[in-house]
C-alpha positions as a Markdown table, in Angstrom:
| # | Residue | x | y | z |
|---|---|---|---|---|
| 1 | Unk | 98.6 | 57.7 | 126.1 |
| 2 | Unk | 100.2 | 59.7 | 122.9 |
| 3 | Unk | 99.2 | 63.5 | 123.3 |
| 4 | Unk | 98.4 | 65.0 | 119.8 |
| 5 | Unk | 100.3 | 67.8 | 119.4 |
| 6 | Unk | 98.5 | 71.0 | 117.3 |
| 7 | Unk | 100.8 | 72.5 | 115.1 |
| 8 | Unk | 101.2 | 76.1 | 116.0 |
| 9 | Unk | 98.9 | 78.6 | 113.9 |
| 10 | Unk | 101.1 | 81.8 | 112.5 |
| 11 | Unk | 98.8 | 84.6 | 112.1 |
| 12 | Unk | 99.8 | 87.0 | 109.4 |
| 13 | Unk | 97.6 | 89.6 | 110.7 |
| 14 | Unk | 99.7 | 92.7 | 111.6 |
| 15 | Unk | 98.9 | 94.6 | 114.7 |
| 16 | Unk | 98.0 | 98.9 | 114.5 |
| 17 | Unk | 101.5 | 98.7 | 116.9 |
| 18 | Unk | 103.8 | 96.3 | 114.0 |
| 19 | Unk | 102.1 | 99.0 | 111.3 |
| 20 | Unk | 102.8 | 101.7 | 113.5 |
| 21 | Unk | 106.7 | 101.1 | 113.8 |
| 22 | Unk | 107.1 | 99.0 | 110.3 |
| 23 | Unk | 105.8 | 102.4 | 108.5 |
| 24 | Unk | 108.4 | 104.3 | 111.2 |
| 25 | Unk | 111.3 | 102.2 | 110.0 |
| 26 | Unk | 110.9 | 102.5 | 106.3 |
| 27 | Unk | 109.9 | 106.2 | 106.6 |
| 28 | Unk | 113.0 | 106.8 | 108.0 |
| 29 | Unk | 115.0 | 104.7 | 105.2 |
| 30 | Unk | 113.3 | 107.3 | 102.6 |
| 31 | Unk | 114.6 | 110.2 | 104.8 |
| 32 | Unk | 117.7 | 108.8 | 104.9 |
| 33 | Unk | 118.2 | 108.2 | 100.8 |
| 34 | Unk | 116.1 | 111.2 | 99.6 |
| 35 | Unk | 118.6 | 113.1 | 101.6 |
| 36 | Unk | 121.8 | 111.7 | 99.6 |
| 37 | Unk | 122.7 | 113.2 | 96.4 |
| 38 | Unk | 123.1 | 109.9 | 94.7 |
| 39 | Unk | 121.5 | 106.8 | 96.4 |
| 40 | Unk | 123.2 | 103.1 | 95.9 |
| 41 | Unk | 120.9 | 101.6 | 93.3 |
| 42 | Unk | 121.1 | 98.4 | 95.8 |
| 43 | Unk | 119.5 | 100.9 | 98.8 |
| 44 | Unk | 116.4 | 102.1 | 96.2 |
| 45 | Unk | 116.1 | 98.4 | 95.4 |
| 46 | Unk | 115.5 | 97.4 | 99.0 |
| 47 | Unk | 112.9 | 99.5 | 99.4 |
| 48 | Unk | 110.8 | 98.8 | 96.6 |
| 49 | Unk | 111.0 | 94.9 | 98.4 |
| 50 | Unk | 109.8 | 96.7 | 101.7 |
| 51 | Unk | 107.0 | 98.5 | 99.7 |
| 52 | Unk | 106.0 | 95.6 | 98.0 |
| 53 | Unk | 106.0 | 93.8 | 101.5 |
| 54 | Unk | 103.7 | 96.3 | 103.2 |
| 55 | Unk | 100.9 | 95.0 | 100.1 |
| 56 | Unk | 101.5 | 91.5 | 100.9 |
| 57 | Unk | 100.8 | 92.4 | 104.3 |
| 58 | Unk | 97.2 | 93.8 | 103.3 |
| 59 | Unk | 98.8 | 97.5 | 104.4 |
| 60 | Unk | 97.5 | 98.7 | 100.7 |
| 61 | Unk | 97.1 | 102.6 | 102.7 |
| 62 | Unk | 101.3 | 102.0 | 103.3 |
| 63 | Unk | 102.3 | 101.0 | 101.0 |
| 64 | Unk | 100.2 | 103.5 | 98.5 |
| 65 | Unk | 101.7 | 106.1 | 100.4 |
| 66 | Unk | 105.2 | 105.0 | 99.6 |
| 67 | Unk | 104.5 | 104.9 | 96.1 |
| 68 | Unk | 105.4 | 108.2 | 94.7 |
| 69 | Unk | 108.6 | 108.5 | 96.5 |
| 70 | Unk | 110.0 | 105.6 | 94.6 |
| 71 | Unk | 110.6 | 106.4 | 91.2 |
| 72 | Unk | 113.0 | 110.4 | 92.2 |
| 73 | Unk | 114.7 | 108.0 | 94.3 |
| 74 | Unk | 115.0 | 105.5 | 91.3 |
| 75 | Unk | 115.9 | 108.3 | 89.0 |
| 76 | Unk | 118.9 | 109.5 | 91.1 |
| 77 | Unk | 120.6 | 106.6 | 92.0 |
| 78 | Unk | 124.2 | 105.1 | 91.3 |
| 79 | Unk | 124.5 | 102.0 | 89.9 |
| 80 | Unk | 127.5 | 100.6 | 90.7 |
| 81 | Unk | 127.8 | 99.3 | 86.8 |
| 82 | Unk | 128.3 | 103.3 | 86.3 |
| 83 | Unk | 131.0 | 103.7 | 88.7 |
């Protein structure tokens, strides 16, 4: 007999643990660039991506508390064009 295989079900949901060490992880990435003089404009970039990930992810609380830290970042960074 032919088994019917069930595709396998990815659950987006994201455990209190995953939020727990994914907020860790980019805290420490805005640590680590708000304590440079004069971020790569590439670095800044990045984390605006992991921001905006953290509100596809439905962690709006994250995400929002990200926010305001992005635009000094943005405002002090090098752009390599400037170099």
């Amino acid at each position: 007999s032919v088994q019917e295989i069930a595709p396998k079900i990815v659950s987006t949901q994201v455990t209190a643990s995953q939020e727990k060490w994914l907020v860790k992880r980019i805290e420490k990435m805005f640590t680590d660039l708000e304590g440079q003089p004069r971020p790569a404009d590439s670095e800044v970039d990045n984390l605006y991506v992991l921001v905006g990930s953290l509100k596809i992810l439905g962690l709006e609380g994250a995400a929002h508390s990200f926010i305001p830290r992005l635009k000094p970042l943005k405002d002090k960074t090098v752009n390599p064009a400037d170099k």
